[in-house]
Each structure stands twice: as C-alpha cells, then as structure tokens.
Coordinates of C-alpha atoms and ligand atoms in Angstrom, one line a residue:
M29 CA 0.0 0.0 0.0
S30 CA 2.0 2.9 -1.2
T31 CA -0.3 5.8 -2.0
K32 CA -1.3 8.6 0.2
T33 CA -4.8 7.3 0.0
G34 CA -3.7 3.9 1.1
E35 CA -4.7 2.2 -2.1
G36 CA -2.4 -0.1 -3.9
F37 CA -1.7 -3.4 -5.6
S38 CA -1.4 -6.3 -3.1
S39 CA 1.4 -8.2 -4.8
S40 CA 4.0 -7.9 -7.4
F41 CA 2.3 -10.5 -9.6
G42 CA -1.0 -8.6 -9.4
A43 CA 0.9 -5.4 -10.3
I44 CA 2.5 -7.0 -13.3
M45 CA -0.9 -8.4 -14.5
A46 CA -2.5 -4.9 -14.1
A47 CA 0.3 -3.0 -15.9
A48 CA 0.6 -5.7 -18.6
G49 CA -3.2 -5.4 -18.9
S50 CA -2.8 -1.7 -19.6
A51 CA 0.0 -2.4 -22.1
V52 CA -1.7 -5.2 -24.0
G53 CA -4.6 -3.8 -25.9
L54 CA -6.0 -2.8 -29.3
G55 CA -2.4 -1.6 -30.0
N56 CA -1.1 -5.2 -29.9
V57 CA -3.9 -7.1 -31.6
W58 CA -5.5 -4.6 -33.9
R59 CA -2.6 -2.3 -34.8
F60 CA 0.7 -4.0 -34.5
P61 CA 0.1 -6.8 -37.0
Y62 CA -0.9 -4.6 -39.9
I63 CA 1.8 -2.0 -39.4
C64 CA 4.4 -4.7 -39.0
G65 CA 3.4 -6.2 -42.3
K66 CA 3.1 -2.9 -44.0
Y67 CA 6.6 -1.6 -43.1
G68 CA 8.7 -4.7 -44.0
G69 CA 8.0 -7.4 -41.5
G70 CA 11.2 -8.6 -39.9
A71 CA 12.9 -5.3 -40.8
F72 CA 10.2 -3.3 -38.9
L73 CA 10.4 -5.8 -36.0
L74 CA 14.1 -5.2 -35.6
V75 CA 13.7 -1.4 -35.2
Y76 CA 10.6 -2.0 -33.0
V77 CA 12.5 -4.2 -30.6
I78 CA 15.2 -1.7 -30.2
F79 CA 12.7 1.1 -29.5
V80 CA 10.8 -1.1 -27.1
L81 CA 13.8 -2.0 -25.1
F82 CA 15.8 1.2 -25.1
I83 CA 13.1 3.8 -25.1
G84 CA 9.8 2.2 -24.1
M85 CA 11.1 0.2 -21.2
V86 CA 13.3 3.0 -20.0
L87 CA 10.3 5.3 -19.9
M88 CA 8.3 2.7 -18.0
M89 CA 11.0 2.4 -15.4
S90 CA 11.2 6.1 -15.1
E91 CA 7.5 6.5 -14.7
F92 CA 7.4 3.8 -12.1
V93 CA 10.1 5.6 -10.1
I94 CA 8.3 8.9 -10.3
G95 CA 5.0 7.3 -9.3
R96 CA 6.2 5.1 -6.5
R97 CA 8.6 7.7 -5.0
T98 CA 5.7 10.2 -4.5
G99 CA 2.6 8.0 -4.3
E100 CA 0.8 10.8 -6.0
D101 CA -1.2 11.4 -9.2
P102 CA 0.9 12.5 -12.2
M103 CA 0.3 16.2 -11.6
K104 CA 1.0 16.2 -7.9
A105 CA 4.0 13.8 -8.4
Y106 CA 5.9 16.5 -10.4
T107 CA 5.1 19.1 -7.7
A108 CA 6.2 16.7 -4.9
L109 CA 9.5 16.1 -6.6
K110 CA 10.1 19.8 -7.6
P111 CA 8.2 21.9 -5.1
H112 CA 10.0 25.1 -6.2
H113 CA 9.3 24.6 -9.8
P114 CA 5.5 24.4 -10.1
G115 CA 5.6 24.5 -13.9
W116 CA 6.5 20.8 -14.1
K117 CA 3.0 19.9 -13.0
Y118 CA 1.8 20.9 -16.5
V119 CA 3.8 17.9 -17.9
G120 CA 1.6 15.8 -15.7
L121 CA -1.5 17.6 -16.9
A122 CA -0.5 17.2 -20.5
G123 CA -0.2 13.5 -19.9
L124 CA -3.7 13.3 -18.3
L125 CA -5.2 15.3 -21.2
T126 CA -3.6 12.8 -23.6
C127 CA -5.1 10.0 -21.6
F128 CA -8.5 11.6 -21.9
L129 CA -8.2 11.9 -25.7
I130 CA -6.9 8.4 -26.1
L131 CA -9.7 7.0 -24.0
A132 CA -12.3 8.8 -26.2
I133 CA -11.0 7.2 -29.4
Y134 CA -10.3 3.9 -27.6
L135 CA -13.9 3.7 -26.6
V136 CA -15.1 4.1 -30.1
I137 CA -13.0 1.2 -31.4
S138 CA -13.8 -0.9 -28.3
G139 CA -17.5 -0.3 -29.0
W140 CA -17.0 -1.6 -32.5
T141 CA -15.2 -4.6 -31.1
L142 CA -17.9 -5.4 -28.6
N143 CA -20.5 -5.1 -31.3
Y144 CA -18.6 -7.6 -33.5
F145 CA -18.4 -9.9 -30.5
W146 CA -22.1 -9.7 -30.2
E147 CA -22.7 -10.2 -33.9
S148 CA -20.4 -13.3 -33.8
L149 CA -22.4 -14.7 -31.0
S150 CA -25.8 -13.9 -32.4
G151 CA -24.8 -15.3 -35.9
T152 CA -25.3 -12.0 -37.7
L153 CA -21.7 -12.1 -39.1
A154 CA -22.1 -15.7 -40.2
G155 CA -25.0 -14.6 -42.4
I156 CA -23.1 -12.0 -44.4
A157 CA -21.7 -12.7 -47.8
D158 CA -17.9 -12.4 -48.3
T159 CA -18.3 -9.3 -50.4
G160 CA -20.6 -7.6 -47.9
F161 CA -18.3 -7.0 -44.9
E162 CA -17.0 -3.7 -46.1
A163 CA -20.4 -2.2 -46.5
H164 CA -21.6 -3.8 -43.3
F165 CA -18.8 -2.2 -41.3
N166 CA -19.2 1.2 -42.9
Q167 CA -22.9 1.2 -42.4
F168 CA -22.6 0.2 -38.8
A169 CA -19.7 2.5 -37.8
S170 CA -21.4 5.5 -39.5
S171 CA -24.8 5.0 -37.9
A172 CA -25.8 7.0 -34.9
G173 CA -27.4 4.8 -32.3
R174 CA -25.7 1.4 -32.2
P175 CA -22.0 2.3 -31.9
V176 CA -22.9 4.7 -29.0
L177 CA -24.9 1.9 -27.3
F178 CA -21.9 -0.4 -27.4
I179 CA -19.5 2.4 -26.3
A180 CA -21.8 3.0 -23.3
I181 CA -21.9 -0.7 -22.4
F182 CA -18.1 -0.9 -22.6
L183 CA -17.6 2.2 -20.6
F184 CA -20.0 1.0 -17.9
L185 CA -17.9 -2.2 -17.5
T186 CA -14.7 -0.2 -17.3
A187 CA -16.1 2.1 -14.7
L188 CA -17.5 -0.8 -12.7
V189 CA -14.0 -2.2 -12.3
I190 CA -12.6 1.2 -11.3
V191 CA -15.3 1.6 -8.6
G192 CA -14.2 -1.7 -7.2
G193 CA -10.9 -0.2 -6.2
V194 CA -7.2 -0.7 -7.1
D195 CA -6.6 -4.2 -5.6
K196 CA -10.2 -5.5 -5.4
G197 CA -11.2 -4.1 -8.8
I198 CA -8.3 -3.5 -11.2
E199 CA -5.8 -6.1 -9.8
R200 CA -8.4 -8.8 -9.4
V201 CA -9.9 -8.4 -12.9
S202 CA -6.5 -8.2 -14.5
K203 CA -5.3 -11.4 -12.8
L204 CA -8.4 -13.1 -14.1
L205 CA -8.5 -11.7 -17.6
M206 CA -4.8 -11.8 -18.7
P207 CA -4.5 -15.6 -18.4
I208 CA -7.8 -16.0 -20.3
L209 CA -6.5 -13.7 -23.0
V210 CA -3.3 -15.8 -23.4
V211 CA -5.3 -19.0 -23.7
L212 CA -7.7 -17.6 -26.3
L213 CA -4.8 -16.2 -28.3
M214 CA -2.9 -19.5 -28.3
A215 CA -6.0 -21.3 -29.5
L216 CA -6.2 -18.8 -32.4
C217 CA -2.5 -19.2 -33.2
V218 CA -2.8 -23.0 -33.4
R219 CA -5.8 -22.8 -35.7
S220 CA -4.1 -20.2 -37.9
M221 CA -0.8 -22.0 -38.2
T222 CA -2.3 -25.3 -39.1
L223 CA -4.3 -24.0 -42.1
E224 CA -3.0 -25.0 -45.5
G225 CA -0.9 -22.2 -46.9
A226 CA -0.2 -20.6 -43.6
S227 CA 3.5 -20.2 -44.1
A228 CA 3.0 -17.4 -46.6
G229 CA 1.5 -15.4 -43.7
L230 CA 4.5 -16.1 -41.5
S231 CA 6.9 -14.9 -44.1
Y232 CA 4.9 -11.8 -44.7
L233 CA 5.1 -11.0 -41.0
F234 CA 8.7 -12.0 -40.3
K235 CA 10.8 -12.0 -43.4
P236 CA 12.8 -8.8 -43.4
D237 CA 12.1 -6.5 -46.4
F238 CA 14.3 -3.5 -45.8
S239 CA 13.0 -1.8 -48.9
K240 CA 9.7 -1.3 -47.1
L241 CA 11.2 0.1 -44.0
T242 CA 10.9 3.8 -44.9
G243 CA 11.5 6.8 -42.6
E244 CA 7.8 6.8 -42.0
G245 CA 8.1 3.2 -40.9
V246 CA 10.8 4.0 -38.3
L247 CA 8.5 6.8 -36.9
A248 CA 5.6 4.4 -36.9
A249 CA 7.8 1.9 -34.9
L250 CA 8.6 4.5 -32.2
G251 CA 5.0 5.7 -32.0
Q252 CA 3.8 2.1 -31.7
A253 CA 6.4 1.2 -29.1
L254 CA 5.2 4.1 -26.8
F255 CA 1.5 3.5 -27.4
S256 CA 1.8 -0.2 -26.9
L257 CA 3.7 0.0 -23.6
S258 CA 1.3 2.7 -22.4
V259 CA 4.2 5.0 -21.6
G260 CA 4.6 8.7 -22.0
M261 CA 1.2 9.9 -20.7
G262 CA 1.5 9.2 -17.0
V263 CA -0.5 5.9 -16.8
M264 CA 2.6 4.1 -15.5
I265 CA 3.1 6.9 -13.0
V266 CA -0.4 6.1 -11.7
Y267 CA 0.3 2.4 -11.6
G268 CA 3.7 3.1 -10.1
S269 CA 2.1 4.9 -7.2
Y270 CA 0.2 1.7 -6.4
L271 CA 3.3 -0.6 -6.6
P272 CA 4.5 -2.4 -3.5
K273 CA 7.5 -0.7 -1.9
D274 CA 9.6 -3.9 -2.2
D275 CA 8.8 -4.4 -5.8
N276 CA 11.9 -4.7 -8.1
L277 CA 11.2 -2.0 -10.6
L278 CA 13.6 -3.3 -13.3
K279 CA 12.2 -6.8 -13.1
T280 CA 8.7 -5.6 -13.2
S281 CA 9.3 -3.4 -16.2
L282 CA 11.1 -6.2 -18.0
W283 CA 8.2 -8.6 -17.5
I284 CA 5.6 -6.2 -18.7
T285 CA 7.7 -5.3 -21.7
L286 CA 8.2 -9.0 -22.6
C287 CA 4.6 -9.8 -22.1
D288 CA 3.5 -6.9 -24.3
F289 CA 5.9 -7.8 -27.0
A290 CA 5.1 -11.5 -27.0
I291 CA 1.4 -10.8 -27.3
A292 CA 1.9 -8.5 -30.3
I293 CA 3.9 -11.2 -32.0
F294 CA 1.4 -13.9 -31.3
A295 CA -1.4 -11.6 -32.5
G296 CA 0.4 -11.4 -35.8
I297 CA 0.8 -15.2 -35.9
A298 CA -3.0 -15.6 -35.2
I299 CA -4.0 -13.2 -38.0
F300 CA -1.7 -13.4 -41.0
P301 CA -1.3 -17.1 -41.7
A302 CA -5.1 -17.3 -41.7
V303 CA -5.5 -14.3 -43.9
F304 CA -3.1 -15.8 -46.5
A305 CA -4.5 -19.2 -46.2
C306 CA -7.9 -17.8 -47.2
G307 CA -6.4 -15.8 -50.1
Q308 CA -7.4 -12.4 -48.5
D309 CA -5.6 -9.1 -48.9
P310 CA -3.1 -8.7 -46.0
T311 CA -2.8 -4.9 -46.5
G312 CA -6.3 -4.2 -45.2
G313 CA -4.8 -1.8 -42.7
P314 CA -7.1 -0.6 -39.9
G315 CA -10.1 -2.3 -41.4
L316 CA -8.4 -5.7 -41.5
V317 CA -10.0 -6.9 -38.3
Y318 CA -13.5 -5.8 -39.1
Q319 CA -13.6 -6.3 -42.8
V320 CA -11.1 -9.1 -43.7
L321 CA -11.1 -11.4 -40.7
P322 CA -14.9 -12.0 -40.8
V323 CA -14.4 -13.4 -44.3
V324 CA -11.6 -15.6 -43.0
F325 CA -13.8 -16.9 -40.2
N326 CA -16.8 -17.5 -42.5
S327 CA -14.6 -19.6 -44.8
M328 CA -13.9 -22.0 -41.9
G329 CA -17.5 -23.2 -41.7
T330 CA -19.1 -23.9 -38.3
V331 CA -15.8 -23.8 -36.3
G332 CA -15.2 -20.4 -37.9
R333 CA -18.1 -19.0 -35.9
L334 CA -16.4 -20.3 -32.7
F335 CA -13.1 -18.7 -33.7
S336 CA -14.8 -15.5 -34.5
I337 CA -16.4 -15.4 -31.1
I338 CA -13.0 -16.2 -29.5
F339 CA -11.2 -13.5 -31.5
F340 CA -13.7 -10.6 -30.8
L341 CA -13.9 -11.7 -27.1
L342 CA -10.1 -11.6 -26.9
L343 CA -10.0 -8.1 -28.5
S344 CA -12.7 -6.9 -26.2
L345 CA -10.9 -8.1 -23.1
A346 CA -7.6 -6.7 -24.2
A347 CA -9.2 -3.3 -24.8
L348 CA -11.0 -3.5 -21.4
T349 CA -7.9 -3.8 -19.3
S350 CA -6.3 -0.9 -21.2
A351 CA -9.4 1.3 -21.0
I352 CA -9.4 0.6 -17.2
S353 CA -5.9 2.1 -16.9
L354 CA -6.8 5.2 -18.8
L355 CA -10.0 5.8 -16.8
E356 CA -8.1 5.0 -13.6
A357 CA -5.6 7.8 -14.3
L358 CA -8.4 10.3 -14.8
T359 CA -10.3 9.0 -11.8
Q360 CA -7.3 9.1 -9.4
W361 CA -6.5 12.7 -10.5
L362 CA -10.1 13.9 -10.0
S363 CA -10.7 12.2 -6.8
G364 CA -7.6 13.5 -5.0
D365 CA -8.8 15.1 -1.7
R366 CA -11.9 16.4 -3.4
I367 CA -14.5 13.7 -4.2
G368 CA -14.6 9.9 -3.7
R369 CA -13.5 7.3 -6.2
T370 CA -17.0 6.3 -7.3
A371 CA -18.2 9.9 -7.8
S372 CA -15.0 10.7 -9.7
A373 CA -15.3 7.7 -11.9
I374 CA -18.9 8.6 -12.8
V375 CA -18.1 12.2 -13.6
M376 CA -15.1 11.3 -15.8
S377 CA -17.2 8.7 -17.6
L378 CA -19.9 11.1 -18.3
I379 CA -17.5 13.7 -19.7
V380 CA -15.5 11.2 -21.8
I381 CA -18.6 9.6 -23.4
I382 CA -19.6 12.9 -24.8
L383 CA -16.3 13.2 -26.7
A384 CA -16.4 9.5 -27.7
A385 CA -19.9 9.9 -29.1
A386 CA -19.0 13.0 -31.0
A387 CA -16.0 11.1 -32.5
S388 CA -18.2 8.2 -33.4
F389 CA -20.7 10.5 -35.1
S390 CA -17.9 12.1 -37.1
F391 CA -16.7 8.7 -38.5
G392 CA -17.3 7.8 -42.1
D393 CA -20.6 9.2 -43.2
G394 CA -21.8 9.8 -39.7
I395 CA -24.1 12.7 -38.7
L396 CA -21.2 14.9 -37.7
S397 CA -18.9 13.9 -40.6
G398 CA -19.4 17.3 -42.2
V399 CA -17.9 19.1 -39.2
K400 CA -14.2 19.7 -39.8
I401 CA -11.6 20.8 -37.3
G402 CA -8.4 21.9 -39.0
G403 CA -9.7 20.2 -42.2
M404 CA -10.2 16.9 -40.4
Q405 CA -13.1 15.0 -39.0
L406 CA -13.0 14.7 -35.2
F407 CA -12.3 11.0 -35.3
D408 CA -9.3 11.4 -37.6
L409 CA -8.1 14.4 -35.6
L410 CA -8.1 12.4 -32.4
D411 CA -6.5 9.5 -34.1
K412 CA -3.7 11.6 -35.4
L413 CA -3.2 13.5 -32.1
T414 CA -3.1 10.4 -29.9
G415 CA -1.4 8.2 -32.4
T416 CA 1.6 10.3 -33.5
I417 CA 1.8 13.7 -31.8
L418 CA 0.9 13.8 -28.2
P419 CA 2.5 10.6 -26.8
P420 CA 6.0 11.4 -28.1
V421 CA 5.7 15.0 -26.8
C422 CA 4.7 13.9 -23.4
A423 CA 7.3 11.2 -23.4
L424 CA 10.0 13.6 -24.2
L425 CA 9.0 16.0 -21.4
T426 CA 8.9 13.1 -19.0
I427 CA 12.3 11.7 -19.8
V428 CA 13.9 15.2 -19.8
F429 CA 12.5 15.8 -16.4
F430 CA 13.6 12.4 -15.1
G431 CA 17.1 12.6 -16.6
W432 CA 18.0 16.2 -16.2
F433 CA 15.9 17.7 -13.4
M434 CA 15.0 14.9 -10.9
N435 CA 17.4 14.3 -8.1
K436 CA 19.8 11.5 -9.0
E437 CA 20.1 10.2 -5.4
D438 CA 16.4 9.9 -5.2
I439 CA 16.3 7.8 -8.4
I440 CA 19.1 5.5 -7.1
D441 CA 17.3 5.1 -3.8
E442 CA 14.0 4.3 -5.4
L443 CA 15.4 1.9 -8.1
S444 CA 17.4 0.0 -5.5
N445 CA 14.6 -0.1 -2.9
H446 CA 16.8 1.9 -0.5
G447 CA 19.9 0.0 -1.3
T448 CA 18.5 -3.5 -1.0
V449 CA 18.5 -4.4 -4.7
K450 CA 21.6 -4.4 -6.9
I451 CA 21.4 -1.8 -9.7
G452 CA 24.6 -2.4 -11.6
Y453 CA 22.7 -1.4 -14.8
F454 CA 22.1 2.1 -13.4
K455 CA 25.0 3.8 -15.2
V456 CA 24.0 2.7 -18.7
F457 CA 20.4 3.2 -17.9
Y458 CA 20.8 6.7 -16.6
H459 CA 23.8 8.3 -18.2
F460 CA 23.4 6.8 -21.6
L461 CA 19.7 5.8 -22.2
V462 CA 17.8 8.3 -20.1
R463 CA 19.8 11.4 -20.5
I464 CA 20.9 11.0 -24.1
V465 CA 19.5 8.3 -26.3
A466 CA 15.8 8.5 -25.4
P467 CA 15.5 12.3 -25.6
L468 CA 17.5 12.5 -28.8
A469 CA 15.5 9.8 -30.5
L470 CA 12.2 11.4 -29.4
I471 CA 13.3 14.8 -30.7
V472 CA 14.4 13.3 -34.1
V473 CA 11.0 11.6 -34.4
L474 CA 9.1 14.6 -33.5
V475 CA 11.0 17.0 -35.8
T476 CA 10.9 14.6 -38.8
G477 CA 7.2 13.9 -38.1
I478 CA 6.4 17.6 -38.1
I479 CA 8.5 18.4 -41.1
G480 CA 7.0 15.4 -42.9
N481 CA 3.6 16.8 -42.5
Ligands
LIG503 N1 -1.2 0.2 -24.6 C1 -2.5 0.2 -25.0 C2 -2.6 -0.6 -26.3 O1 -1.6 -1.1 -26.8 C3 -3.1 1.6 -25.2 C4 -2.8 2.5 -24.1 C5 -2.1 3.7 -24.3 C6 -3.3 2.3 -22.8 C7 -1.8 4.5 -23.3 C8 -3.1 3.2 -21.8 C9 -2.3 4.3 -22.1 O2 -3.6 -0.8 -26.8

C-alpha cells in the first residue's frame, strides 16, 4: 500500500498483471500486425524491438520511479519532486489530457469490437456474404445509435472495475482476464498455423524486407512502441504509485515489456497465416480486423463461428484492461482530496462519453462527418493527435524531467529499494539511455514527423 490514499496493488504479480493489462490492448492485436506487415515485417520488427527495449522500457521504469517515489497522481507527483518549480506539473497535466483523448477514441474502437463480438455470438456475421463486410462495417460505424450503445456498455464495464478499487477491482480483474486472454490467443494461433498455406503469412510477418522500412516506418515503430507499452502519458506513474515498496522496478518493467511484445507477435501469428490461407488481402490496414477477418472466419465453416467469437472476445478483453488504466488515471486525478473514487469515476465517464460519441458521429458518413476541425473529421483528428503527436511530446518532457531535473540520489534510492536491490545497470540506464539516447530519439522523431507533414 503505497499511495497517500492507502490504495495499492497487493502483490508484485498482481501489479504486473494490471500493468501488462494496460499495455496489452488494441495496439497489440489490432494495430501491431498490420503496421508490422506494412513496413517490411522482420525489418520493422528489428527497429521496433530496439525502441521497445531502449526507449519504451526506459520510460516505463522512469514513470514507475516517479509514481512510487511520490505515491501521487501525475500532476502532484511532479510538484512533490520539484516543489519550487511548479511549472512541471503541467507535464503531468498534458499526460492526463492525452489519456482523456486516447480514452475517447479507444472507446469508439472498443465499442465496434464489442458489437462484433455480439454479432459473432448472435450469428449476424455468419449470415453476411464475403463481399458484404466492407459495406456492413461502414454502415454500422457511420450509424448514430448502435455504436454509442456499445460504447456505453463498454464504458460501464470499465467504470465498474474502477469503482471496485485498485486491488479489489483493477488487480483482481487483470489477474483473471490476462491468463484467459493468453489461452484464447494461443487457440487462435494453433488454428491459424495449421491451415494450409499458412507459411506465406508467417513470411509476410517476419521475413525482413528492408526496402519497405521507410523513414515513415521508423517513426511508426517508435509511436507504436510508446503507445503499446502505455508509456509517456502518465498511466505508469499512476500504476507506479500503487506498486508495492519492495517491488523490483527493473524486473517488473522487464516482465511487462516482454509480455506486451510476445502478445503482439502472437497476434500477428494468429492473424496473417489465416488471412493468407484464405487468399485475402493482408494490406487491409485498420479495417483488417472488421472487414477481412470475418471473411476468413466464414470460410472455416461452423468452427469459424467459434473462432470469430474467440477473436472478438479476446480483442474486447484486451481493450477493457487498457481502458481501465486510462479511466483510472483520470479518476485518481479527479478524486484527490476532493471527491470519492465512485463519484469521480462517474463524472469522468460522463465527460468522456460525450467526446467519444462525437468522435463516433464524425466517423465515415456519420451525422457529424461534415464538421471539420483543421480540415479533419473529429475521429481522424483524435486518431492523429493520440497516435503520433501527443505521446512522443509527453514522453520527451517526462524523460527530460527524469534525466536532467530529478534528483539522481532519489532515483538510485528508489530503483534500488533503499539499497537492498543491486542496480549495476544504473550507469548505462541513466547516463546513456535516459539522458541522451531516449530524448534525442524522441526529438528526431518529432521533428521529422512535423516536417514530414
Ligand atoms: N497500450 C494500449 C494498447 O496497446 C493503449 C494505451 C495507451 C493504454 C496509453 C493506456 C495508455 O492498446
């Protein structure tokens, strides 16, 4: 129990499951496979692994240190560490704002996923002809009522867990759902790999093609590494504030990172061999999951329906544990000394669902699709802000604070659990990665990203 409010994870295992639950989400199952295939398979993977280990994991450890050291929400944490420089709290605020925007768009996609889970169960998807899925998706996602209904159901489930509390809600649910998720994913992998013609999918995913690894691909790899590990926007400061005091922060970060990476790879193995075996187009991009996979499932006959249910359940569960961490960050911040956890979760949910509904209405041919902000529909704007711009900006500010402004002795003390854990890696971690490599890489990505636009 490490926070000021006395809330916290009850064990290191529970903490790892909760943080891995945050990391493993739509980013792994929905996004990773298609961008990995798009930017050169093995070539992309190589760059991605480097970013994950040397930037993503470094940020995660840094956020854990900030969170556990202070036991505060992201805004108060910066103030607690730098009481005479109140400006730093705006870094925490920027992170929370990013969480809010991510949650809004995340809810839209989670709502789609939940709807597809329902349509797999009820048999609706099984009744659609192969050529009809694109129209089906567009018509559904652009309609007004149904997507919002599923957003509301999904948000209700998320808030329910938050209201349960950190250990009795978040930790308990994560300990239950993460193993289920792994089992479901393994079942899909086995099915996909044993289909005839599956190997073409594996080589699409893994065979390095350096000609496809463009500058844009490198940027995508970094953005994906941050998004997938849930780092940069303060969520891991929040979870860090709940970590047990004797938890080994290096080990915990390493486990979460490995878990997140492995699940992304297995998601690719579950999807591409099946897509190739059925002769479908692997470059379906964001629509792959909703427009191409249903065709694949339908071609498998009756068992296909079962695999469709398994897949959309898996995706819904993965999204749920990530949405929980985003709503928790906002709830912890709002509750503070002001209002209780339940009231604060309800208020935050009511505010975020307005933005999520607006984003949903702006999608495709929706009723708000004519409204443009900076020339973009709201959904696309949110997607761009949360996918490529805000996380690297917040990550850069966080790592600069950690490496250049936070007291080094405090960091050593926290990472070593007051001298009880060996931290021989500290020199490389701090002097090389935290102070130089991570900030420089983030600056390069941001500058090229901005120029490239
Ligand atoms: N890591 C999550 C995913 O891969 C998304 C997320 C980002 C969750 C930031 C929390 C904070 O889907």
